[in-house]
């Protein structure tokens, strides 16, 4: 938490501001934990920086094809099968999600 989400220096002068920032950090952490658990795999310990480089910080543009919006992602040919597998795992998910952190 300290390195990934900046928890080393989030204390503010007002208690309620500190509480609000802590809750925002915890929501972000929980969302990333769920993403790691359901999209990547159950035992992946990738840091937020690793996820940012491999999943989120990608060049992309949107085009229309057959009257549908399509997201084109600039990705090297070596990483495309991994990304397709990631999207297929996300596509196959349906609520309710059963999550155990044990």
Coordinates of C-alpha atoms in Angstrom, one line a residue, residues 42-101:
X42 CA -5.7 -16.2 -8.2
X43 CA -2.0 -16.1 -7.1
X44 CA -0.7 -13.1 -9.1
X45 CA 1.2 -10.6 -6.9
X46 CA 1.8 -7.9 -9.5
X47 CA 2.3 -4.5 -8.1
X48 CA 0.3 -1.5 -9.2
X49 CA 3.3 -0.3 -11.2
X50 CA 3.5 -3.6 -13.1
X51 CA -0.3 -3.5 -13.8
X52 CA 0.0 0.0 -15.0
X53 CA 2.7 -0.8 -17.5
X54 CA 1.1 -4.0 -18.8
X55 CA -2.6 -3.3 -18.6
X56 CA -3.5 0.4 -18.3
X57 CA -0.8 2.6 -19.8
X58 CA -1.3 1.5 -23.4
X59 CA -1.8 3.7 -26.5
X60 CA -5.3 3.2 -27.9
X61 CA -7.8 4.9 -30.2
X62 CA -11.5 4.4 -31.0
X63 CA -12.9 3.7 -34.5
X64 CA -16.3 2.8 -35.8
X65 CA -16.6 -0.6 -37.6
X66 CA -20.0 -2.0 -38.8
X67 CA -21.8 0.7 -36.8
X68 CA -20.1 -0.3 -33.6
X69 CA -17.4 1.4 -31.6
X70 CA -14.1 -0.6 -31.5
X71 CA -11.1 0.1 -29.3
X72 CA -7.9 -0.4 -31.1
X73 CA -5.0 -1.0 -28.7
X74 CA -1.3 -0.4 -29.7
X75 CA 0.3 -3.6 -28.4
X76 CA 3.3 -5.5 -29.6
X77 CA 2.6 -8.9 -31.2
X78 CA 4.3 -10.7 -28.4
X79 CA 1.9 -9.4 -25.8
X80 CA -1.3 -9.7 -27.8
X81 CA -2.2 -13.3 -26.8
X82 CA -1.8 -12.3 -23.1
X83 CA -4.1 -9.3 -23.5
X84 CA -6.7 -11.3 -25.5
X85 CA -6.7 -13.9 -22.7
X86 CA -7.2 -11.1 -20.1
X87 CA -10.2 -9.7 -22.0
X88 CA -11.7 -13.1 -22.5
X89 CA -11.5 -13.8 -18.7
X90 CA -13.2 -10.5 -18.0
X91 CA -15.8 -11.1 -20.6
X92 CA -16.7 -14.5 -19.1
X93 CA -17.3 -13.0 -15.6
X94 CA -20.8 -12.6 -14.3
X95 CA -22.0 -11.4 -10.9
X96 CA -22.3 -12.4 -8.1
X97 CA -18.5 -12.6 -7.5
X98 CA -17.2 -15.0 -4.9
X99 CA -14.0 -13.6 -3.5
X100 CA -11.9 -15.1 -0.7
X101 CA -8.7 -13.4 0.4

